XYZ file of C-alpha atoms in Angstrom:
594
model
C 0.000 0.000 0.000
C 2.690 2.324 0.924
C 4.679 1.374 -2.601
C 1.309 1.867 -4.309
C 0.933 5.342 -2.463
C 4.626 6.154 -3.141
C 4.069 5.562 -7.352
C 1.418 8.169 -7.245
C 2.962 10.072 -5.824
C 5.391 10.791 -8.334
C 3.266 10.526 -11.130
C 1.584 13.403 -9.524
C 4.744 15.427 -9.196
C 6.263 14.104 -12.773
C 2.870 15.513 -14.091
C 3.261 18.628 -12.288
C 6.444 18.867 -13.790
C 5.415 18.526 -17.421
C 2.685 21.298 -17.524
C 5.193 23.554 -15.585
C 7.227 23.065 -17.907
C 4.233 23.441 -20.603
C 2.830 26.795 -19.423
C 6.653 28.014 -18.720
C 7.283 27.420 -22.613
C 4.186 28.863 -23.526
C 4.945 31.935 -21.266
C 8.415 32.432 -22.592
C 7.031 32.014 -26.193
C 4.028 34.753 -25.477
C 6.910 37.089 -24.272
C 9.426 36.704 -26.615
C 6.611 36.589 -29.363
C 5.297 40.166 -27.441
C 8.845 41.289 -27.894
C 9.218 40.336 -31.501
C 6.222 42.203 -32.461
C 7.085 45.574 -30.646
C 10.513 45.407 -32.307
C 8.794 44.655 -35.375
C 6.356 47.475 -35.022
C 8.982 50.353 -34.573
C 12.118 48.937 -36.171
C 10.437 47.651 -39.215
C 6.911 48.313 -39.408
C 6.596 52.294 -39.143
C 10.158 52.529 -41.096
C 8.927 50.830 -43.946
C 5.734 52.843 -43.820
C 7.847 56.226 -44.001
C 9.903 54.680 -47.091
C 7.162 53.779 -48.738
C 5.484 57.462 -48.492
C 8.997 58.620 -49.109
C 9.306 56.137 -52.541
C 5.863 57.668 -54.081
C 7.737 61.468 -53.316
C 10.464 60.351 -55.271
C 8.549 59.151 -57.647
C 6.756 61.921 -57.976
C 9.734 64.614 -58.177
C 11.412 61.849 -60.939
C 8.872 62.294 -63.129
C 9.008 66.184 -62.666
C 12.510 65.887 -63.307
C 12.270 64.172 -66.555
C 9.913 67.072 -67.717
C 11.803 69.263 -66.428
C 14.700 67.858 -68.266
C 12.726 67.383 -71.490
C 11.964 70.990 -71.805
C 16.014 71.935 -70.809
C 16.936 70.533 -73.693
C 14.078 72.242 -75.691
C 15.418 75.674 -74.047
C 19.177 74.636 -75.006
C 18.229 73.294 -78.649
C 16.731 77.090 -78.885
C 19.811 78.642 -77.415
C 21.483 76.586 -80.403
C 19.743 78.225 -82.809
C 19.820 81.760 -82.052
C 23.741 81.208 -81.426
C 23.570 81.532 -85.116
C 23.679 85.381 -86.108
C 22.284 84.623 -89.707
C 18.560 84.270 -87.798
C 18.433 87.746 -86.961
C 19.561 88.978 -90.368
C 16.908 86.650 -92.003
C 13.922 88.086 -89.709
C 15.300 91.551 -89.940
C 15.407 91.934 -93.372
C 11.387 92.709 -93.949
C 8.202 91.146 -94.375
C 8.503 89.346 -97.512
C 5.333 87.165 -98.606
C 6.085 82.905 -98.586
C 4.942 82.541 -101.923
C 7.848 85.132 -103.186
C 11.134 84.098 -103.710
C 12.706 86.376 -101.119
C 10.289 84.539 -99.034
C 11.120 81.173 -99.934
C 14.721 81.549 -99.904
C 14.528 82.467 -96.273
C 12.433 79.810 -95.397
C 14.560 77.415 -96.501
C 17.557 78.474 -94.726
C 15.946 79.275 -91.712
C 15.213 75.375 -92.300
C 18.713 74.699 -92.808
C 19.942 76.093 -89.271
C 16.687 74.465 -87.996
C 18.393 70.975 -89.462
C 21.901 72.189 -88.452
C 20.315 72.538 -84.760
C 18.437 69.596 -84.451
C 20.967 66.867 -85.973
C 20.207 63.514 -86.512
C 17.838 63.054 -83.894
C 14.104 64.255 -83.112
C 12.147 64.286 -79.909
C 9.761 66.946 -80.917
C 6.808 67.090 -83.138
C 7.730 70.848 -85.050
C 9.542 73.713 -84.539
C 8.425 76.976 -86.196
C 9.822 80.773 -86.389
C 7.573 83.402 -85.964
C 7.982 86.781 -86.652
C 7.434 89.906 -84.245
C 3.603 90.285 -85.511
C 2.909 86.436 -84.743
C 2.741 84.964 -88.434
C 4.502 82.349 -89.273
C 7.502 82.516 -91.393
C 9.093 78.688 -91.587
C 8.550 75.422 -90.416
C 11.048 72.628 -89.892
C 9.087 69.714 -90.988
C 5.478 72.010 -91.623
C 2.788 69.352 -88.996
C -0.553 70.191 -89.944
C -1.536 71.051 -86.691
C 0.694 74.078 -86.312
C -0.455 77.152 -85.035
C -0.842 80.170 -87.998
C -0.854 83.161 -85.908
C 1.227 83.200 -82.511
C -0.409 86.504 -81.190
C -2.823 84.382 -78.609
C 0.499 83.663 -76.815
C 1.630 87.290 -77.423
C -1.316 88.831 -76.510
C -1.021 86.975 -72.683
C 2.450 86.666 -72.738
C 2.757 89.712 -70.117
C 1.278 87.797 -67.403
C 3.706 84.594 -67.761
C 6.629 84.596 -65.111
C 9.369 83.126 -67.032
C 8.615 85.046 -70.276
C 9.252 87.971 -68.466
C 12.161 86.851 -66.804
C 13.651 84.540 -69.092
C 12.114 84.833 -72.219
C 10.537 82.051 -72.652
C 7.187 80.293 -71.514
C 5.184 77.095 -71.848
C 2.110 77.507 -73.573
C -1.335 75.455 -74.491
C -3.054 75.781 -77.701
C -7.009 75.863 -77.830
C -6.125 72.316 -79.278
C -4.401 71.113 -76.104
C -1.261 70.691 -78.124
C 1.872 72.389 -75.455
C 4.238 74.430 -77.155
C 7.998 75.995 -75.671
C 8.022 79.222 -77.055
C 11.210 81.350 -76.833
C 11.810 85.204 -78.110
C 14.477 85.597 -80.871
C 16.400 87.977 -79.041
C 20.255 89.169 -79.704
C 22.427 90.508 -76.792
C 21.022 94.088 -76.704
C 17.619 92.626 -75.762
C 16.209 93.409 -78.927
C 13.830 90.824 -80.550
C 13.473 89.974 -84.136
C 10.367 87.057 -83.515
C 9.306 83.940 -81.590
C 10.863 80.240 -81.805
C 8.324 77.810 -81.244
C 8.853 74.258 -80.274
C 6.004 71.902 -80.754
C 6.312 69.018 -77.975
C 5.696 65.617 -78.553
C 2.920 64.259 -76.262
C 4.379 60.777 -76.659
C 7.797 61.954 -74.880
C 5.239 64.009 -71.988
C 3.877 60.499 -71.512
C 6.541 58.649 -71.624
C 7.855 60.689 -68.226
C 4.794 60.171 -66.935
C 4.759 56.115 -67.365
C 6.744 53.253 -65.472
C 5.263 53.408 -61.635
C 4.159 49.980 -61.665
C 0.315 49.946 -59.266
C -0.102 53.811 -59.379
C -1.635 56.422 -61.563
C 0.575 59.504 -62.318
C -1.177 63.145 -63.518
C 0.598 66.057 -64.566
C -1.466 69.175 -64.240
C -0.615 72.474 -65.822
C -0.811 76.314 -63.382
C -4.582 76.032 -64.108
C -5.193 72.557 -63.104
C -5.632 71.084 -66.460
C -4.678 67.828 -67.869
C -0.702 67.731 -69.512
C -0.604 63.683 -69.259
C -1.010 60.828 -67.655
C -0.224 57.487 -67.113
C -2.479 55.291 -67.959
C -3.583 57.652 -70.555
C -6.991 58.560 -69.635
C -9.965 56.676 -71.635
C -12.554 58.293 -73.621
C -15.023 59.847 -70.958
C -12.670 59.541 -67.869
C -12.155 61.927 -65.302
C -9.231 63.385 -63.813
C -9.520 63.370 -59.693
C -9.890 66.569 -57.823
C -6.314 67.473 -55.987
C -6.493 68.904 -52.785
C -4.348 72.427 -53.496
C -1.716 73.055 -51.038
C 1.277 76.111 -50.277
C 3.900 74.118 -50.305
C 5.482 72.471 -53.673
C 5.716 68.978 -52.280
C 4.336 66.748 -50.003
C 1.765 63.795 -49.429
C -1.869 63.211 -48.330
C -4.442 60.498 -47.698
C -7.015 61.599 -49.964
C -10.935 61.216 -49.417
C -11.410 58.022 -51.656
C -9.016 56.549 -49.304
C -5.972 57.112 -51.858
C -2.687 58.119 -51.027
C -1.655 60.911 -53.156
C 1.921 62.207 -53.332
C 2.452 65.993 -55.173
C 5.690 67.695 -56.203
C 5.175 71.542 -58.401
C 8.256 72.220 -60.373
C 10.016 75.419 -59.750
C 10.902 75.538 -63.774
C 7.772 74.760 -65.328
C 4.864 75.603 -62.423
C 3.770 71.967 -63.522
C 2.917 69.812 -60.933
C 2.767 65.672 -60.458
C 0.924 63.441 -58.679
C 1.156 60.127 -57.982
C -1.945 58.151 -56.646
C -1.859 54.922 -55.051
C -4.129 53.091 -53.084
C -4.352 52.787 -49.480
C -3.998 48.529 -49.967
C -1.424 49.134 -51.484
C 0.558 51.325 -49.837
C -0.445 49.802 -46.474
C -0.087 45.962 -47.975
C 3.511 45.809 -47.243
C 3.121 46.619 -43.836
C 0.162 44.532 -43.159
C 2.160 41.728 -44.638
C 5.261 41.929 -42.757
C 3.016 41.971 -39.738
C 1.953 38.808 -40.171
C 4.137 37.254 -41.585
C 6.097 38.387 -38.925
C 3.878 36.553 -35.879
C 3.292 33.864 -38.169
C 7.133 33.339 -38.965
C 8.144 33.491 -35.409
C 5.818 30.904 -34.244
C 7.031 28.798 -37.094
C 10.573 29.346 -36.138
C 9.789 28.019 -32.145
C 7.669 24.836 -33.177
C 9.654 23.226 -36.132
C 13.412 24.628 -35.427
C 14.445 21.332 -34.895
C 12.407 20.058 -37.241
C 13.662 22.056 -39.380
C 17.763 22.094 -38.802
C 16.560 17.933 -39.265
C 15.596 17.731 -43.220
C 17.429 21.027 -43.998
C 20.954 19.373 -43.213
C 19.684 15.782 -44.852
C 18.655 17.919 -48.068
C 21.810 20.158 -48.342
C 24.265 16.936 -48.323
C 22.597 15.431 -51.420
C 22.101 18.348 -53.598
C 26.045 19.357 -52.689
C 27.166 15.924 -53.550
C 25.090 16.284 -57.393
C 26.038 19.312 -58.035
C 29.902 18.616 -57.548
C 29.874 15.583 -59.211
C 28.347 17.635 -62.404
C 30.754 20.229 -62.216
C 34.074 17.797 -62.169
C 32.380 16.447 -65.583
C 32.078 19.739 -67.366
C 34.730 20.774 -70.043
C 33.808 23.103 -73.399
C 32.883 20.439 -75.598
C 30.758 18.932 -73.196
C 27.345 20.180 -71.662
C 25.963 16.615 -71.750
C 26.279 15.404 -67.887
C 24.569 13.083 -65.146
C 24.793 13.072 -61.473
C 27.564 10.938 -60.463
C 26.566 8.722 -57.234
C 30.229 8.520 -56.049
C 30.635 9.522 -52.509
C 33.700 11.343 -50.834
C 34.333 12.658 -47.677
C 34.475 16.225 -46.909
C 31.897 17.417 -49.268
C 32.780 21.325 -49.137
C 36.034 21.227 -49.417
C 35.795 18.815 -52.807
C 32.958 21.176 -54.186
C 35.370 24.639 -53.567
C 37.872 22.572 -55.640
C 35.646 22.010 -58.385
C 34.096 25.131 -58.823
C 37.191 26.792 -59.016
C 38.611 24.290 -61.526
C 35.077 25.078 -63.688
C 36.032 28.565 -63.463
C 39.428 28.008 -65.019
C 38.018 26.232 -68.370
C 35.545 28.416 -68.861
C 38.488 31.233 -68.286
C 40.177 29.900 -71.148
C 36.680 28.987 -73.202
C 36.298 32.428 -73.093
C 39.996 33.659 -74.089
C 39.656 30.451 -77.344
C 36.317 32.538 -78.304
C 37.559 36.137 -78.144
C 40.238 34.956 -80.466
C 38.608 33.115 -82.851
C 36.141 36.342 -83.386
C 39.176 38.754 -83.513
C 40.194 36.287 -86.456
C 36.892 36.110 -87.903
C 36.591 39.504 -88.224
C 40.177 39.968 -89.925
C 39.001 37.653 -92.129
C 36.087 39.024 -93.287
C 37.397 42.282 -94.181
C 40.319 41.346 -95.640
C 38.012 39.288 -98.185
C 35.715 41.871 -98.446
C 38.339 44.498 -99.513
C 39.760 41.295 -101.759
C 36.774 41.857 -103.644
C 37.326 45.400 -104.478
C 41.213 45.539 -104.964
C 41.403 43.532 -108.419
C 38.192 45.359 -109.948
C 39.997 48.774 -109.314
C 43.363 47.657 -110.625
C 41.978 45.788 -113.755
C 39.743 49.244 -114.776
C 43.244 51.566 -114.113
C 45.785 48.901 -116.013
C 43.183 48.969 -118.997
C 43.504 52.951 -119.439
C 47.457 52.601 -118.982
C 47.205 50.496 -121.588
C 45.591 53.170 -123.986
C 47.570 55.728 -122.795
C 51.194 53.830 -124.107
C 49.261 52.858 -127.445
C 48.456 56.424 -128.177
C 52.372 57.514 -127.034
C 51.641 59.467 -124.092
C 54.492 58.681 -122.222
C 54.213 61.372 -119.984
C 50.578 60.250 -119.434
C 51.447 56.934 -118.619
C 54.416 57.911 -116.350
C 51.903 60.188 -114.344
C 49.989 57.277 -114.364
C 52.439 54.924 -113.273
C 52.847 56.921 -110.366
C 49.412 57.501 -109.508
C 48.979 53.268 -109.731
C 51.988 52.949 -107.249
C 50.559 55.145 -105.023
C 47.274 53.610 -105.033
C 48.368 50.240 -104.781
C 51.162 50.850 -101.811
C 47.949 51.925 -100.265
C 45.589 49.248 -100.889
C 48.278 46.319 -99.652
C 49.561 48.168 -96.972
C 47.775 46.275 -93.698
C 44.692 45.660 -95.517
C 42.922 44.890 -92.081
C 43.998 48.257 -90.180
C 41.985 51.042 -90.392
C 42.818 54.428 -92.198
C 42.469 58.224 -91.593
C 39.345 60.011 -93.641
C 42.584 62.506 -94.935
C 44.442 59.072 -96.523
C 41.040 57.884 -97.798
C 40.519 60.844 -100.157
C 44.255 61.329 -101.115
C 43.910 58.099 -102.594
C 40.267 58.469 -104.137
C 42.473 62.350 -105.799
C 44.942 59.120 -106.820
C 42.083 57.261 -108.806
C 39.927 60.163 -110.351
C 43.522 61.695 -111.620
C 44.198 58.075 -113.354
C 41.049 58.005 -114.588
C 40.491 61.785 -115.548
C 42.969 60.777 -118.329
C 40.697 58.761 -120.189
C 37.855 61.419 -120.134
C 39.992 65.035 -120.230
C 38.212 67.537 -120.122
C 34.583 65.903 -119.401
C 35.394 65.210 -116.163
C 35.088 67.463 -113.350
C 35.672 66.576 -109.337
C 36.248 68.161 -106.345
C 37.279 66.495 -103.165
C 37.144 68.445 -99.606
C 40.432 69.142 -97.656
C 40.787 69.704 -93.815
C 43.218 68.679 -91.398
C 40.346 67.444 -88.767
C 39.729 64.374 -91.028
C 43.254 63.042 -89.715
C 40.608 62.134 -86.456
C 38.232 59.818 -88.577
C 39.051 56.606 -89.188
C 37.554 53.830 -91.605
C 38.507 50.841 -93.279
C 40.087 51.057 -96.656
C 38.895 51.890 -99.972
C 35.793 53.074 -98.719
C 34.489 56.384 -100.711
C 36.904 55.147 -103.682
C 33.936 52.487 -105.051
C 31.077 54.701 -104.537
C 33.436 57.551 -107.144
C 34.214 54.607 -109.852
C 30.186 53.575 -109.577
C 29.579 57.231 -110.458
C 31.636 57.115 -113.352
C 30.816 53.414 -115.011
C 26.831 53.487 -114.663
C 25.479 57.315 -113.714
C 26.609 59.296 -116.807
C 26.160 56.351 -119.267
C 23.104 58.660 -121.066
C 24.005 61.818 -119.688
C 26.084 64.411 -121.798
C 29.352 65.847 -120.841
C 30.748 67.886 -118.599
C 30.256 64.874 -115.827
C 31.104 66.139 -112.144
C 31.589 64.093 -109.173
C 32.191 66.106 -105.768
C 33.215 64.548 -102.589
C 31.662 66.780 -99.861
C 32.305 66.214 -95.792
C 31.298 67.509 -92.770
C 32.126 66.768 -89.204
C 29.944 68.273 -86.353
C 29.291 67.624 -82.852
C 30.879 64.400 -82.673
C 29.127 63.002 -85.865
C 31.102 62.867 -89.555
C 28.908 62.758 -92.867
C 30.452 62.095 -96.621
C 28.016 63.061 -99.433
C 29.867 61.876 -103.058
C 27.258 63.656 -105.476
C 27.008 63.499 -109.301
C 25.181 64.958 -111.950
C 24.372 62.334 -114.241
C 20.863 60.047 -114.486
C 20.125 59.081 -110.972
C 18.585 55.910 -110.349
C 15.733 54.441 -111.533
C 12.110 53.859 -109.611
C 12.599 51.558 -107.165
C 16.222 50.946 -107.469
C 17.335 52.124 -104.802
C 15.078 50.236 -102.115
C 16.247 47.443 -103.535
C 19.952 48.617 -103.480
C 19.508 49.259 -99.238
C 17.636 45.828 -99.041
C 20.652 44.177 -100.414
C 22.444 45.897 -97.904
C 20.450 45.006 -94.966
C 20.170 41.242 -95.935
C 23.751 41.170 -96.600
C 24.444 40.854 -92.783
C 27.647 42.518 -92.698
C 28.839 39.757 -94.531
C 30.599 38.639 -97.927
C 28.306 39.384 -100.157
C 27.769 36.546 -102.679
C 27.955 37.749 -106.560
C 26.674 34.478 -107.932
C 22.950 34.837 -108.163
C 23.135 38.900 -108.267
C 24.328 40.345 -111.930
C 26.791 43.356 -111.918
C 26.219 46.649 -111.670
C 25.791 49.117 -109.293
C 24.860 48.375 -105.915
C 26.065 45.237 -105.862
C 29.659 44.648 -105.145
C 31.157 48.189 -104.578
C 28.239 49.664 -102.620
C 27.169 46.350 -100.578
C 30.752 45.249 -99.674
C 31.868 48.566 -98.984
C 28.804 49.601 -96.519
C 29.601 46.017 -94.887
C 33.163 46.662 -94.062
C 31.509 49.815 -92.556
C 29.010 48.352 -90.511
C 32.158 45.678 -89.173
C 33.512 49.169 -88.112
C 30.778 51.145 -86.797
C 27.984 48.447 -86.274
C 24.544 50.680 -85.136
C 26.479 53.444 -85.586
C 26.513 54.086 -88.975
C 23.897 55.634 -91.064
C 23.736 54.819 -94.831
C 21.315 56.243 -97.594
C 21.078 56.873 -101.158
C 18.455 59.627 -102.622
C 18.107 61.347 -106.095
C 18.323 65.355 -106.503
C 14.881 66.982 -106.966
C 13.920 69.956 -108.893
C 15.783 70.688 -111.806
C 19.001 69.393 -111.051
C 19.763 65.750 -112.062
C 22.072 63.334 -110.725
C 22.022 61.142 -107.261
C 23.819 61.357 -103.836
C 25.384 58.668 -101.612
C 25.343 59.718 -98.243
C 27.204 58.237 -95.237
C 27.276 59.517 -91.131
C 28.634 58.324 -88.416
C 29.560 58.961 -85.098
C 32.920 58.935 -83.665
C 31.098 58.313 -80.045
C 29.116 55.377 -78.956
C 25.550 57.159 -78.122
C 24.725 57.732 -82.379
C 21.108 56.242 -81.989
């Protein structure tokens, strides 16, 4: 009985025990979970609140920064053009009609410094000059929807800020179409008329778009619509923003919205950025619990846990090293080995840094073999060229000694040996623009003597060239295509001219003649040759001679080895009464052309 008493006794007390021990556990989890949260609340919780709001400010003062950058350049593409001193002669010189020729001659070179501005690239949809009584007196590219008369602007003009202090001011057409408008103004502060730059909605959208889960609206002084992102549907309102003093901030709106503003100093434009309350709050919520919920996790299946986490490392370590010992270059084809060593990190540090060494020297085998490649490919490409140029000179030498012009021929002799130390000389290095053209003088004076007197060039000169560089025999086949196939049925005198132009980083060869141009729809199939050539060899079997073929292909393919996308190519006929076609080449000497 006592024994039996005694048993129970410490059953009872082993019981007590155990939910002591229960409760304790439980207690110590309730704290520490207490703890958790609290820390989570103020060291996680209300920080990631605060960079949240802070995220949709700088959203919103990006996308008032790309405006404010887009119209920057607007105001310096302005400043380019009245850097020019030929605009205020043009607009001073009276108010001549556009369908007069005094009229038309200064439209078109006020286009011309418009071009010379603007370069290559457009972001805009028109620029136009007006003159001081508002009418319009050229257009760069002439948009339909261009204003006539600019004396709206003029007439309100007085009232803008930045006109008066700067002289220049943003202004909406009745049509909603936003225009930069700057006074043509020399250094006395006398103006001669207004340059207007149409902007491109597209590029106003464009700042406005990328905020993934929020709208973005950009509203004018007067609360009106500039864009928005989405772009607002047919019948869609824009929200009503709660005006405020200062020029940025946020607010929790009344449809439960958060709404961050920023007004630009520049423009007097301001952007907001709406986002819903979910989703600005959703983070937060989240990480609140998923914080309890991670915790608790953590307590009840840590040893669980540490238990299948180190059985599943092992095996995916011991796969992964046995595939990397088996890798080499020619070989991507592996399996799992089931092989088993000891000291599993160590082996797998090994490997991986014996994988690192092949494909060290993979990559080395493959930069070499595409240096090679290359080589190759223009070396056969100028191949191609070399033997047609010599065969057409050695023919005329030929004619020259039958007819007894020794001093012809010696001339030419030189002329050849020039020409052909040239074209052998490192046929895979690249050239100056200045060596280029002394060798194209070389050709056109070996082949003016076949054609005396009928044959007129003129090649450009300037010691800047001696920067440019290009491959070899470049502008020499586009001269020799002039002369075999463009004044076949025109009469004599024949001119070629050889016309280049470097500015702001960018170099352009024009090689004009006068004879029959092309005919329709020759020359789109002349650039589709090119652009199915693929830089490569182009392939003369299934294509019959003539221009456009070998010389111009091969020649804009050793080019594009040179420059790849940053080379422009194009080939137009003269309009009007002149005759003849141009071939017209640009590049740019930095790596930003497009």
């Amino acid at each position: 009985m006592a024994n039996l008493l005694n048993k129970l006794g410490r059953g009872r007390v082993q019981a007590s025990l155990q939910t002591k021990f229960f409760f304790t556990f439980m207690l110590l989890l309730l704290i520490v979970l207490g703890c958790f949260l609290v820390y989570v609340n103020y060291m996680v919780i209300q920080p990631l609140k605060d960079k949240t709001e802070n995220e949709m400010k700088l959203a919103a003062v990006k996308v008032s920064d790309q405006l404010n950058l887009y119209i920057y350049n607007q105001n310096q593409l302005s400043q380019r053009i009245l850097s020019n001193k030929e605009v205020f002669t043009l607009l001073s010189e009276g108010d001549y009609s556009q369908l007069t020729l005094e009229g038309l001659t200064r439209s078109r070179r006020l286009k011309d410094i418009m071009f010379q501005a603007l370069g290559p690239s457009l972001n805009i949809e028109d620029m136009i000059i007006y003159d001081l009584k508002g009418a319009g007196v050229a257009s760069y590219i002439g948009t339909a929807g261009n204003p006539a008369s600019l004396r709206p602007f003029l007439e309100i003009s007085g009232k803008l800020a930045t006109w008066n202090a700067s002289g220049y001011a943003l202004y909406r057409h009745p049509g909603n179409a936003i225009s930069f408008v700057r006074a043509i103004m020399n250094q006395n502060g006398q103006v001669f008329g207004y340059l207007v730059v149409q902007l491109d909605q597209r590029y106003l959208n464009r700042a406005a778009a990328g905020l993934a889960g929020g709208k973005v609206y950009i509203m004018d002084q007067e609360q009106r619509l500039v864009s928005s992102s989405p772009v607002l549907l047919e019948g869609e309102k824009v929200p009503e923003f709660t005006a405020s003093a200062a020029s940025n901030g946020i607010y929790l709106s009344s449809s439960q919205n958060y709404v961050a503003y920023h007004r630009s100093a520049e423009t007097g434009w301001t952007t907001y950025v709406v986002n819903p309350r979910n989703v600005v709050l959703g983070p937060v919520n989240s990480v609140k619990y998923i914080s309890i919920l991670l915790i608790t996790a953590l307590i009840l299946f840590s040893f669980i846990f540490i238990y299948f986490s180190t059985k599943n490392l092992l095996l995916p370590i011991r796969k992964l090293r046995s595939q990397i010992l088996r890798v080499n270059y020619s070989n991507l084809n592996v399996r799992a080995d089931t092989r088993t060593h000891n000291n599993e990190l160590i082996q797998l540090n090994g490997a991986f840094q014996e994988l690192l060494e092949r494909l060290q020297e993979s990559i080395e085998r493959e930069k070499l073999a595409l240096h090679e490649e290359v080589k190759s490919r223009n070396s056969a490409l100028q191949a191609q060229i070399a033997p047609h140029f010599i065969h057409n000179v050695l023919y005329l030498i030929s004619i020259a000694a039958q007819e007894g012009k020794n001093g012809v021929v010696s001339d030419m002799c030189k002329h050849l040996s020039d020409s052909l130390r040239y074209i052998v000389s490192s046929p895979y290095q690249h050239v100056t623009l200045t060596e280029e053209l002394k060798h194209t003088r070389h050709y056109l004076s070996l082949i003016q003597q076949n054609f005396e007197d009928d044959l007129e060039w003129e090649i450009d000169e300037d010691g800047v060239y001696d920067r440019i560089e290009l491959p070899r025999l470049v502008i020499q086949p586009f001269v020799e295509n002039c002369i075999e196939h463009a004044f076949r049925n025109t009469d004599p005198p024949w001119k070629i001219q050889v016309r280049v132009k470097v500015y702001n980083g960018l170099w352009a060869i024009e090689i004009r003649d006068n004879g029959e141009g092309f005919e329709p729809g020759r020359i789109k199939e002349i650039l589709d040759k090119i652009d199915g050539s693929d830089s490569g060899v182009y392939e003369l079997q299934h294509h019959t001679s003539g221009i456009g073929n070998m010389g111009i292909v091969n020649t804009v393919n050793r080019l594009k080895l040179m420059y790849t996308n940053r080379l422009f190519f194009n080939i137009y006929n003269h309009s009007g009464e002149g005759q003849g076609a141009t071939v017209q080449i640009i590049a740019s000497m930095s790596k930003d052309f497009y």
